[in-house]
Short mmCIF file of C-alpha atoms and ligand atoms in Angstrom, two decimals:
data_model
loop_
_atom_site.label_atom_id
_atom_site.label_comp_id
_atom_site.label_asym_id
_atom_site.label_seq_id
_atom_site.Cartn_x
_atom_site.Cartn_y
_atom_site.Cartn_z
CA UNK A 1 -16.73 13.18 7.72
CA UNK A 2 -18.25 10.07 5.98
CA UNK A 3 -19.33 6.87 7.66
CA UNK A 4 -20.62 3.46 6.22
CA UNK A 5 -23.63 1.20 7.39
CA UNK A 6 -20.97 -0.17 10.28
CA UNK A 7 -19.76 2.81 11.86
CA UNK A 8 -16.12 2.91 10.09
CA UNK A 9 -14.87 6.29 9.00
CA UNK A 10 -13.83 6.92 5.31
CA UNK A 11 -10.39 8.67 6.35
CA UNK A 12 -8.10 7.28 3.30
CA UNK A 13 -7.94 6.97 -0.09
CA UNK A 14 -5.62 4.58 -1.96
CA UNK A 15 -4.63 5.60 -5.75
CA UNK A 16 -3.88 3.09 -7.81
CA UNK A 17 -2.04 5.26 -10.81
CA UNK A 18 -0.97 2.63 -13.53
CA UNK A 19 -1.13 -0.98 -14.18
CA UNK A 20 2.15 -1.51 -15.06
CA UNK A 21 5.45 -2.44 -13.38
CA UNK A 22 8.93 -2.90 -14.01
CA UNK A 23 9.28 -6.04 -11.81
CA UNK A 24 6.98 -9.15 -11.97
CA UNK A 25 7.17 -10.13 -7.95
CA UNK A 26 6.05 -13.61 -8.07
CA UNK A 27 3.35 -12.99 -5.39
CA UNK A 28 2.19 -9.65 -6.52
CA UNK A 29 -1.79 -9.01 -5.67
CA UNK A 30 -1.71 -5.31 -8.25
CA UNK A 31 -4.19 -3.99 -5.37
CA UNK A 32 -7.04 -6.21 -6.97
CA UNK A 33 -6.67 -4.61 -10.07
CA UNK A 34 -6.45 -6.08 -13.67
CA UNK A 35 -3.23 -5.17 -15.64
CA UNK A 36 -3.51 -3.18 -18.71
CA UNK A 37 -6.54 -1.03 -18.68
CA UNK A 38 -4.45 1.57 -19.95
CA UNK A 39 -6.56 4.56 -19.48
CA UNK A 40 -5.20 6.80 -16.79
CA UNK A 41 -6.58 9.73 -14.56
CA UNK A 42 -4.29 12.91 -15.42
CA UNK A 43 -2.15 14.83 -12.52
CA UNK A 44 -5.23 17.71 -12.93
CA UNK A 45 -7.90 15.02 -12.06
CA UNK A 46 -6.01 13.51 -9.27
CA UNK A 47 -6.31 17.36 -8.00
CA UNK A 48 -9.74 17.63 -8.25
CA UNK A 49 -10.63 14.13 -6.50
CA UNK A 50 -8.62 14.97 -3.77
CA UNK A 51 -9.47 18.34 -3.19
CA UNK A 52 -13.68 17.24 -3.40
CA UNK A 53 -12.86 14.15 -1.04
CA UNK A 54 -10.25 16.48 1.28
CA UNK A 55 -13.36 18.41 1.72
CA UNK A 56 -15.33 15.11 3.22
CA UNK A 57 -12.81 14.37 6.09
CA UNK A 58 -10.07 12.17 3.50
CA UNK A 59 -6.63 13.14 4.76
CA UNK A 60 -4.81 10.46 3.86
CA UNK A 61 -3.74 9.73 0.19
CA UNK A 62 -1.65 6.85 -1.09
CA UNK A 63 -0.33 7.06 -4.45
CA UNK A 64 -0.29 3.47 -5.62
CA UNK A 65 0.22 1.27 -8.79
CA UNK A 66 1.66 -1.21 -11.11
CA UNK A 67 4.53 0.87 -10.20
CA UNK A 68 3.91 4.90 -9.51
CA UNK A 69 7.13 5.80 -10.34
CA UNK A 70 7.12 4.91 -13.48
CA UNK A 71 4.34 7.56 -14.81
CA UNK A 72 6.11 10.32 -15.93
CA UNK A 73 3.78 13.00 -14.31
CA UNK A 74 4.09 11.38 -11.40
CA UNK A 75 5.99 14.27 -9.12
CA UNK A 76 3.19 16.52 -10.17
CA UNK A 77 0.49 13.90 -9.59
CA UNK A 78 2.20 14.13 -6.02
CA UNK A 79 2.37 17.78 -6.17
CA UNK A 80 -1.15 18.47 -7.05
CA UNK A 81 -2.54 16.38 -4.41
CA UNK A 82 -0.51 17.95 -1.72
CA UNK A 83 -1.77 20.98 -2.71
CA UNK A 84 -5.18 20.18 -0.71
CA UNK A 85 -3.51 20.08 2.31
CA UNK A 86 -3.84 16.26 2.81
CA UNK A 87 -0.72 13.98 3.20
CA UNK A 88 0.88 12.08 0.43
CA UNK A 89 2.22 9.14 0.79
CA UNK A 90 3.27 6.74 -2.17
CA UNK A 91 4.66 3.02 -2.35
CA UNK A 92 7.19 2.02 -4.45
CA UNK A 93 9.32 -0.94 -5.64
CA UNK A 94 12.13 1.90 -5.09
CA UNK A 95 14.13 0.76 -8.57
CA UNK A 96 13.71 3.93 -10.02
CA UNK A 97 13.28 6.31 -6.47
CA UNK A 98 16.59 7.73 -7.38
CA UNK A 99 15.70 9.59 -10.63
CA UNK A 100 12.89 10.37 -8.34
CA UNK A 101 14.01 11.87 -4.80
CA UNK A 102 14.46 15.56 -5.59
CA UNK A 103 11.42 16.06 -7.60
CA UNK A 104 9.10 14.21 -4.93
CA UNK A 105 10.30 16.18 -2.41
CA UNK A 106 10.01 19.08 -3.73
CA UNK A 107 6.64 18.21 -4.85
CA UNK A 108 5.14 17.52 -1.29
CA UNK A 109 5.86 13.79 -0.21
CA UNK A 110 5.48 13.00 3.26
CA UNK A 111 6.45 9.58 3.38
CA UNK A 112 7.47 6.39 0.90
CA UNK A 113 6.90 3.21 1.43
CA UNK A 114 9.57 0.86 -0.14
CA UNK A 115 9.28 -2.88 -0.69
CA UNK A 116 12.48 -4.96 0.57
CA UNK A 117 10.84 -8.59 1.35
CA UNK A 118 14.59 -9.06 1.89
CA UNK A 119 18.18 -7.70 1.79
CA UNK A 120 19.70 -11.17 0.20
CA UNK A 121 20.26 -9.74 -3.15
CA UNK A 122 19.70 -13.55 -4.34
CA UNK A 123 16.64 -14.29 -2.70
CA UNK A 124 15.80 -10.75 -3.96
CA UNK A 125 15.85 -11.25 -7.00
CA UNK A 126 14.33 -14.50 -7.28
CA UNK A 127 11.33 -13.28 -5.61
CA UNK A 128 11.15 -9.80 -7.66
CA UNK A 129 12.06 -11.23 -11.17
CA UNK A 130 14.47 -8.87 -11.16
CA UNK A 131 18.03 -8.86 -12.36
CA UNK A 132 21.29 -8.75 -9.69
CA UNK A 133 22.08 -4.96 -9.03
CA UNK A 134 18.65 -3.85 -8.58
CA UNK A 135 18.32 -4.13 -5.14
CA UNK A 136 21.71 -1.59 -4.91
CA UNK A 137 20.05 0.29 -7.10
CA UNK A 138 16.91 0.56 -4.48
CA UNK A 139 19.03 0.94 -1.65
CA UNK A 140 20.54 4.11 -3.26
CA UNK A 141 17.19 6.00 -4.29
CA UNK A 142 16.52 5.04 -0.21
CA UNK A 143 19.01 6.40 1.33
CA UNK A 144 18.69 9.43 -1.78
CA UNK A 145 15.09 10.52 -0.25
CA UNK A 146 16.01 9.90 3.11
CA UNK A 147 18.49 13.18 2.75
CA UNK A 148 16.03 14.90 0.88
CA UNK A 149 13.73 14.99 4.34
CA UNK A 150 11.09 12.43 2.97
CA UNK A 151 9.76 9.79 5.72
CA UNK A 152 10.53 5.89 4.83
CA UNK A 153 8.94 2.92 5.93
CA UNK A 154 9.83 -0.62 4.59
CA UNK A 155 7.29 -2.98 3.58
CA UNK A 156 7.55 -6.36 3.70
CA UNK A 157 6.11 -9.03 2.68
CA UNK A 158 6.08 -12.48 5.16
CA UNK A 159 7.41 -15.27 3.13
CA UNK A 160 8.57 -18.33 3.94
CA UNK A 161 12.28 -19.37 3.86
CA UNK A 162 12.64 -15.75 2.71
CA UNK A 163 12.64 -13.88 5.86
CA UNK A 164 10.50 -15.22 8.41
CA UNK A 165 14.11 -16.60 9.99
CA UNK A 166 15.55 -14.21 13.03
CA UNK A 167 18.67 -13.67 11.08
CA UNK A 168 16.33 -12.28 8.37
CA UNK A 169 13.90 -9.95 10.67
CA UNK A 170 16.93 -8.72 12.01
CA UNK A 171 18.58 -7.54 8.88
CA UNK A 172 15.65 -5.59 8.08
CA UNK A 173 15.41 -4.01 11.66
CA UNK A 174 19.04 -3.23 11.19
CA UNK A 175 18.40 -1.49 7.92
CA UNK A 176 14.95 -0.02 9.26
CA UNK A 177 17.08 1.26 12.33
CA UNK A 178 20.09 2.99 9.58
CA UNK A 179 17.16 4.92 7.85
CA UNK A 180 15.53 6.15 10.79
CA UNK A 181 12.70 4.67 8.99
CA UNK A 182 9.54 2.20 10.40
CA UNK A 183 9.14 -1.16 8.95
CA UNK A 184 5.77 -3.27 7.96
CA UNK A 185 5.84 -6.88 7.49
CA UNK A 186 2.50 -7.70 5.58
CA UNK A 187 1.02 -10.68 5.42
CA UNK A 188 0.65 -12.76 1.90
CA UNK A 189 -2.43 -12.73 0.76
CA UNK A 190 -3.88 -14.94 -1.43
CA UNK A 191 -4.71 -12.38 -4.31
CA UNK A 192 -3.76 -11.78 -7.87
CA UNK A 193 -0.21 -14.01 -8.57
CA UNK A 194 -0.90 -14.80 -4.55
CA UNK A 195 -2.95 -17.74 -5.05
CA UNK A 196 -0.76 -19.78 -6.94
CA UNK A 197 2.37 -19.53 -4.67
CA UNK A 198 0.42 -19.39 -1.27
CA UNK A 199 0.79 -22.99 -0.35
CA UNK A 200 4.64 -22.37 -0.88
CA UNK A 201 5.40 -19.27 0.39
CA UNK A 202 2.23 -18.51 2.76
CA UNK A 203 3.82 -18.20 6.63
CA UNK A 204 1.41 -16.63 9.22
CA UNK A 205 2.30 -13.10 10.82
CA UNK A 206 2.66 -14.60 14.31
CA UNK A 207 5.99 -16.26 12.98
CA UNK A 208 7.57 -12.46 12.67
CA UNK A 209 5.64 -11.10 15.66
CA UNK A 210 7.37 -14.17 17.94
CA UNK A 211 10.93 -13.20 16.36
CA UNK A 212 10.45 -9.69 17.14
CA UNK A 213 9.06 -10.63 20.87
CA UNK A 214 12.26 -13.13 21.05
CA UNK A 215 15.04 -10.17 19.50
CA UNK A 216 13.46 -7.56 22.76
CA UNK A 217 10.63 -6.04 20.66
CA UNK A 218 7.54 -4.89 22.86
CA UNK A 219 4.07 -4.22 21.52
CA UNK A 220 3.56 -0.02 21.43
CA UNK A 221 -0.63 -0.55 21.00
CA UNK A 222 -2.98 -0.37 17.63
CA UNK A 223 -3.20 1.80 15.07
CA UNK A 224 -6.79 2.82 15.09
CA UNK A 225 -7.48 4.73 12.23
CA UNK A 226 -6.33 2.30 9.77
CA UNK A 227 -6.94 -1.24 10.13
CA UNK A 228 -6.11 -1.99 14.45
CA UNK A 229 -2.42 -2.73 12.62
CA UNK A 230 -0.62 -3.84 16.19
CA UNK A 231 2.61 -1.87 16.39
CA UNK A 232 5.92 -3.01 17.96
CA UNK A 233 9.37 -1.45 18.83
CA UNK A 234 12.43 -3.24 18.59
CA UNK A 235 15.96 -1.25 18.09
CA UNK A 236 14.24 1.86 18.20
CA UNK A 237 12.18 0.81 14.98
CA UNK A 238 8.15 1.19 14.98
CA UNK A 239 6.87 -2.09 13.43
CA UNK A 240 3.27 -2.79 11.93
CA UNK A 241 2.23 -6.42 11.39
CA UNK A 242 -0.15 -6.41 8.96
CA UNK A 243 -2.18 -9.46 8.98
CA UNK A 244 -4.85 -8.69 6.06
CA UNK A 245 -6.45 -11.75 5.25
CA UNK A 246 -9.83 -13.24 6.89
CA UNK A 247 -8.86 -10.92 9.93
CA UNK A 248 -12.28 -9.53 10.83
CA UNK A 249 -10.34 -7.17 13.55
CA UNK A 250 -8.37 -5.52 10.36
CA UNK A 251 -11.70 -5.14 8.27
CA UNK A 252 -13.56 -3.64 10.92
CA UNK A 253 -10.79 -0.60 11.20
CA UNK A 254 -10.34 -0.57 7.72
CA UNK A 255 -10.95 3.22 6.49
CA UNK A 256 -10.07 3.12 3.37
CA UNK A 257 -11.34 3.04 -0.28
CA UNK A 258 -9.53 2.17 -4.04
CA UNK A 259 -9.68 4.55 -6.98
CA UNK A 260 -8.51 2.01 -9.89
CA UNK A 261 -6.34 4.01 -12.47
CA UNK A 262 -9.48 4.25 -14.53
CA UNK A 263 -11.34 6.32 -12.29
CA UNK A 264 -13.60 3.49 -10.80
CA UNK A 265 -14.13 3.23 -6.90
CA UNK A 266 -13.70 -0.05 -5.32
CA UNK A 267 -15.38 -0.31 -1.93
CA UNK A 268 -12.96 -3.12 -0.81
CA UNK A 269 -10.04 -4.83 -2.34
CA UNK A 270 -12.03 -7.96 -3.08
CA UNK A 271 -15.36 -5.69 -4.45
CA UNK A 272 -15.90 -5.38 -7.90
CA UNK A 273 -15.26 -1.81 -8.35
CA UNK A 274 -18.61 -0.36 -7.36
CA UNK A 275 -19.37 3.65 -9.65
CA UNK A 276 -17.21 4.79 -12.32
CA UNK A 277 -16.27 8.45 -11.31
CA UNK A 278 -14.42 8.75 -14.15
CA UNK A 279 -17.57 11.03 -15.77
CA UNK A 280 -17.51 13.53 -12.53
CA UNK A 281 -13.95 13.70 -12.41
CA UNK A 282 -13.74 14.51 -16.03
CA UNK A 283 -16.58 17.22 -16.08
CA UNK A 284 -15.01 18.64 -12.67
CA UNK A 285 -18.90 17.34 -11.29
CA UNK A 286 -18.59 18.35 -7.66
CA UNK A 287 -22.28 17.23 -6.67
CA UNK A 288 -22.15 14.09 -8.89
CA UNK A 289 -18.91 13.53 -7.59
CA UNK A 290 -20.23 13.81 -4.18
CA UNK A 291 -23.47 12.11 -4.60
CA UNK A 292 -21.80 8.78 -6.77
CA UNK A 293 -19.46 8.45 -3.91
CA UNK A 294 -21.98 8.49 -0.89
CA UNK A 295 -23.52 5.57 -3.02
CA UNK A 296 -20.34 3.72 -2.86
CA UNK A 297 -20.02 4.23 0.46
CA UNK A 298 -23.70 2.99 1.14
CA UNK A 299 -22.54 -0.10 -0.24
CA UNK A 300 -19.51 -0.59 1.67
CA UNK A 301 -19.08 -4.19 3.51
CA UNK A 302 -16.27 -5.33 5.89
CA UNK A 303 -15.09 -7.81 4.00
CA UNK A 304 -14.14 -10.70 6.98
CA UNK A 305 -16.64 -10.12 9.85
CA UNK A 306 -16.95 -11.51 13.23
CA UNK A 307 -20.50 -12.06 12.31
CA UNK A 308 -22.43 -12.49 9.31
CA UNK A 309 -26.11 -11.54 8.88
CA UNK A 310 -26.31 -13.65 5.32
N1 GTP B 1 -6.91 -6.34 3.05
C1 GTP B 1 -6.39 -5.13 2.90
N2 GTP B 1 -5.08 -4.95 2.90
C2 GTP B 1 -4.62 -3.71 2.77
C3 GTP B 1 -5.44 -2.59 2.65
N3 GTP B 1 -4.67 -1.48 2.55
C4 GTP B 1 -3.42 -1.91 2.62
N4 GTP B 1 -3.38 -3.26 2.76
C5 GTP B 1 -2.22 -4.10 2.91
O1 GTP B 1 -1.15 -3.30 3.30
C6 GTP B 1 -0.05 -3.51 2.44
C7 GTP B 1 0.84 -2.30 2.41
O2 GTP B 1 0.19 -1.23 1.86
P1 GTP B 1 0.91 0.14 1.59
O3 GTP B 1 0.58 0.57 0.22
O4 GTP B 1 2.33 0.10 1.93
O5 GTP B 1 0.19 1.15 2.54
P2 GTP B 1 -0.39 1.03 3.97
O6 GTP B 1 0.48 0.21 4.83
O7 GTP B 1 -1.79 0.57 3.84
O8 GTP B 1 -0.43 2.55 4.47
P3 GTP B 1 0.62 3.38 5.32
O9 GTP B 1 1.01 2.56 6.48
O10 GTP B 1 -0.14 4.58 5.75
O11 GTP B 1 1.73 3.71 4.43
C8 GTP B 1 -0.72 -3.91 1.14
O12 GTP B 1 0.11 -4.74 0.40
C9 GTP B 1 -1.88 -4.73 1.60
O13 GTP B 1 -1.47 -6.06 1.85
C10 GTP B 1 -6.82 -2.82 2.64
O14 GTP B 1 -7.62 -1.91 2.56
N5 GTP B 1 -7.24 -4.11 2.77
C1 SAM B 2 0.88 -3.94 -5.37
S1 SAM B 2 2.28 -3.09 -4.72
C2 SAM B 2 2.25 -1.58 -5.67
C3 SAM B 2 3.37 -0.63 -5.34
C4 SAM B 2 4.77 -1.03 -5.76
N1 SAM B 2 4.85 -1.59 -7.04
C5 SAM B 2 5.42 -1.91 -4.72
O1 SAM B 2 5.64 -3.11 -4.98
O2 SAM B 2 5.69 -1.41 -3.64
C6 SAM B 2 1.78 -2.50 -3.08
C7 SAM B 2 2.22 -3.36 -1.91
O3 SAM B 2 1.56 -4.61 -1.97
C8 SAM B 2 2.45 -5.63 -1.59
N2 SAM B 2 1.92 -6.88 -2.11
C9 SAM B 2 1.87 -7.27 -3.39
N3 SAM B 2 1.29 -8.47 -3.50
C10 SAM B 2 0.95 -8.88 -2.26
C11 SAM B 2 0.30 -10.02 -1.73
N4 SAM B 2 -0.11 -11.04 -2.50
N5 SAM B 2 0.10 -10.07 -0.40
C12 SAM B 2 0.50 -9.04 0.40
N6 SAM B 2 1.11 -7.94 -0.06
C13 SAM B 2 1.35 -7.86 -1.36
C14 SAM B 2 3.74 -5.16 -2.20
O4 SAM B 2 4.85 -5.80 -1.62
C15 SAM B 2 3.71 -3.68 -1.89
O5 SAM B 2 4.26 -3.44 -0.62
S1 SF4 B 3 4.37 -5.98 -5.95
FE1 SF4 B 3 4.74 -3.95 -6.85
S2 SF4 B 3 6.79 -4.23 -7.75
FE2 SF4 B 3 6.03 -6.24 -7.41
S3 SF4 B 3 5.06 -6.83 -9.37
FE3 SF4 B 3 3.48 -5.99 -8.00
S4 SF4 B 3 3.30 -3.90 -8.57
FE4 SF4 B 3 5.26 -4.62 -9.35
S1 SF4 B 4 -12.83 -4.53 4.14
FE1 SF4 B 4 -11.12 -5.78 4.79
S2 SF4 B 4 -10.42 -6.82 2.93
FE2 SF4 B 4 -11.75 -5.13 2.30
S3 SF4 B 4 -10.37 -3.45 1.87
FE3 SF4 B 4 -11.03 -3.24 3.99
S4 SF4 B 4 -9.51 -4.31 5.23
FE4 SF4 B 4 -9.25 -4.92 3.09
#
C-alpha cells in the first residue's frame, strides 16, 4: 500500500472519463476539470491503470465524468476494470442508465451512484437544465439496475429551498428506502459553475443532518477509509453527509486521487493536475507508471488542515 507525507492511505481512484454531459446542472463543479479536452483514455488503458494501481493497494475505482454514460465504450471501460478484481463503482446523472442496466451489469458494476437533488420534477428541472420527463426517465433506468442486482446510492446535493425542507429529506428517504438503496447528501461546494450560485443556493450540511435527527435518524459512526463521511440511519436507509468544503476532518481521511480523462493525475480536486501518465499508460510503462505516480503522491497535500506549517 501507498502512503503520503501525512500518513493517509492511497485506497481510491476517481476516473474522470469525458468532459461532456447531457445536462448543464447549474451548480455543477465537473470534478475540477475543464470541459472539452477531448482526448480520452481507451477501455484497454483504463485496464492497464487499474490493474498497475490494483497492484499498489487501490481497490476502489469510480468511473466518473462529464457524464460516463454517455461514452460508448463505457460497459467495457467498466468491464475491463473489474477484471482486476477491484470494485467498480460509477456516478451518473441516470438519464440514459436505462439503455445502460443490462450491459453494466453484466460487465461487473458493483454499485451506481445516481444524482436526484430532488424528486419535484419542477425544481428538477430547473436545477438540471433539463427538460420535464427526464427525471421519469431516471427513475426508470433506477429502478432498471436495481433488478439487474447492481447496488444504488442517491446523491444529493444540499441546496437551498430545493430540499433542505423535512418534506424534501423525507421524499428522498422514502425513495432511498423503495430502492433498498443508501443516500448521500453532499455539500455545495464552491467549484466550477459553484461559485457563482453559492450565495443563492449554498445551505450548510447541519441543516439536513438536524432534519434527519428530527424525522428519528441516529448517527451509525464514520466512514474511515474515505473522508470520516458521518453516517446516519433513518427508515432503514444508511445516510452519508458529505460536508467537503474547508472541512479539515474530511481532507485528512481523504484517500483518494483524480485521473482527468486525459490521463493526468490530480493530487487533490483543487491541485493543478500534478504528472501526465498519459506516456506510461500509452507505452503499457509499468515502472514509469509506478515511479511518476509515487511522485504524485510525494506531493500530495490535505487540502483544508487543522494546521498549517506555511
Ligand atoms: N472535496 C472533495 N470532495 C469529494 C471527493 N470525492 C468525492 N467528493 C464529493 O463527493 C461527492 C460525491 O461523489 P461520488 O462520485 O458520488 O462518489 P463518492 O461519494 O466519493 O464515493 P462512494 O461513496 O464510494 O460512491 C462529489 O460531488 C464531491 O462533492 C474528494 O476527494 N474531495
Ligand atoms: C460532476 S458529477 C459527474 C457525474 C454525473 N454527471 C452526475 O452528475 O452524477 C459528480 C457528482 O458531483 C456532484 N456535484 C457537482 N457539482 C457539485 C458542487 N458544486 N458541489 C457538490 N457536488 C457537486 C454531482 O451532483 C454528482 O453527484
Ligand atoms: S453535475 Fe453531472 S449531470 Fe450535472 S452538469 Fe455536472 S457532470 Fe453533468
Ligand atoms: S484533500 Fe480535501 S479537498 Fe483535496 S481531494 Fe482530498 S478531501 Fe478533497
Amino acid at each position: 500500500m501507498l502512503f503520503d507525507r501525512y500518513g493517509r492511505p492511497f485506497l481510491k481512484l476517481r476516473y474522470v472519463v469525458n468532459d461532456e454531459c447531457n445536462y448543464n446542472c447549474v451548480f455543477c463543479h465537473f470534478e475540477g476539470q475543464t470541459r472539452r479536452q477531448g482526448v480520452y483514455l481507451t477501455a484497454e488503458d483504463y485496464g492497464f491503470v487499474s490493474t498497475v494501481f490494483k497492484s499498489v493497494g487501490v481497490t476502489d475505482f469510480k468511473i466518473t465524468g462529464g457524464e460516463p454514460l454517455l461514452r460508448r465504450d463505457i460497459d467495457l471501460v467498466v468491464a475491463n476494470i473489474a477484471k482486476t478484481g477491484g470494485v467498480v463503482t460509477l456516478t451518473t446523472n441516470g438519464f440514459l442508465l436505462e439503455k445502460w442496466a443490462g450491459r453494466l451489469s453484466a460487465a461487473g458494476l458493483r454499485r451506481v451512484n445516481v444524482s436526484i437533488h430532488t424528486v419535484d420534477p419542477e425544481k428538477y428541472s430547473k436545477i438540471t437544465g433539463t427538460p420535464p420527463g427526464f427525471l421519469r426517465a431516471v427513475l426508470r433506468g433506477l429502478y432498471e439496475i436495481k433488478t439487474r442486482g447492481v447496488s444504488v446510492k442517491i446523491n444529493a446535493v444540499v441546496l437551498r429551498d430545493i430540499n433542505t425542507d423535512r418534506r424534501s429529506v423525507k421524499e428522498l428517504v422514502k425513495l432511498a428506502a423503495s430502492l433498498d438503496a443508501s443516500l448521500q447528501f453532499i455539500e455545495l461546494m464552491p467549484t466550477g459553475q459553484g461559485v457563482q450560485i453559492f450565495n443563492q443556493l449554498y445551505e450548510p450540511i447541519e441543516t439536513v443532518a438536524k432534519i434527519i435527527t428530527e424525522l428519528g435518524g441516529r448517527p451509525l459512526g464514520l466512514r474511515r477509509e474515505l473522508h470520516n463521511r458521518p453516517i446516519y440511519t433513518l427508515g432503514g436507509v444508511a445516510i452519508e453527509l458529505i460536508k467537503n468544503y474547508n472541512n479539515p476532518a474530511f481532507c485528512s481521511g481523504c484517500t483518494t486521487m483524480r485521473l482527468t480523462s486525459d490521463g493526468k493525475l490530480k493530487t487533490c480536486i483543487y491541485a493543478e493536475p500534478r504528472v501526465d501518465l498519459m506516456p506510461y499508460i500509452k507505452a503499457r510503462d509499468v515502472e514509469g507508471l509506478l515511479y511518476a505516480v509515487k511522485t504524485a503522491l510525494a506531493q500530495r497535500e490535505p487540502r483544508f488542515k487543522l494546521y498549517s506549517s506555511s
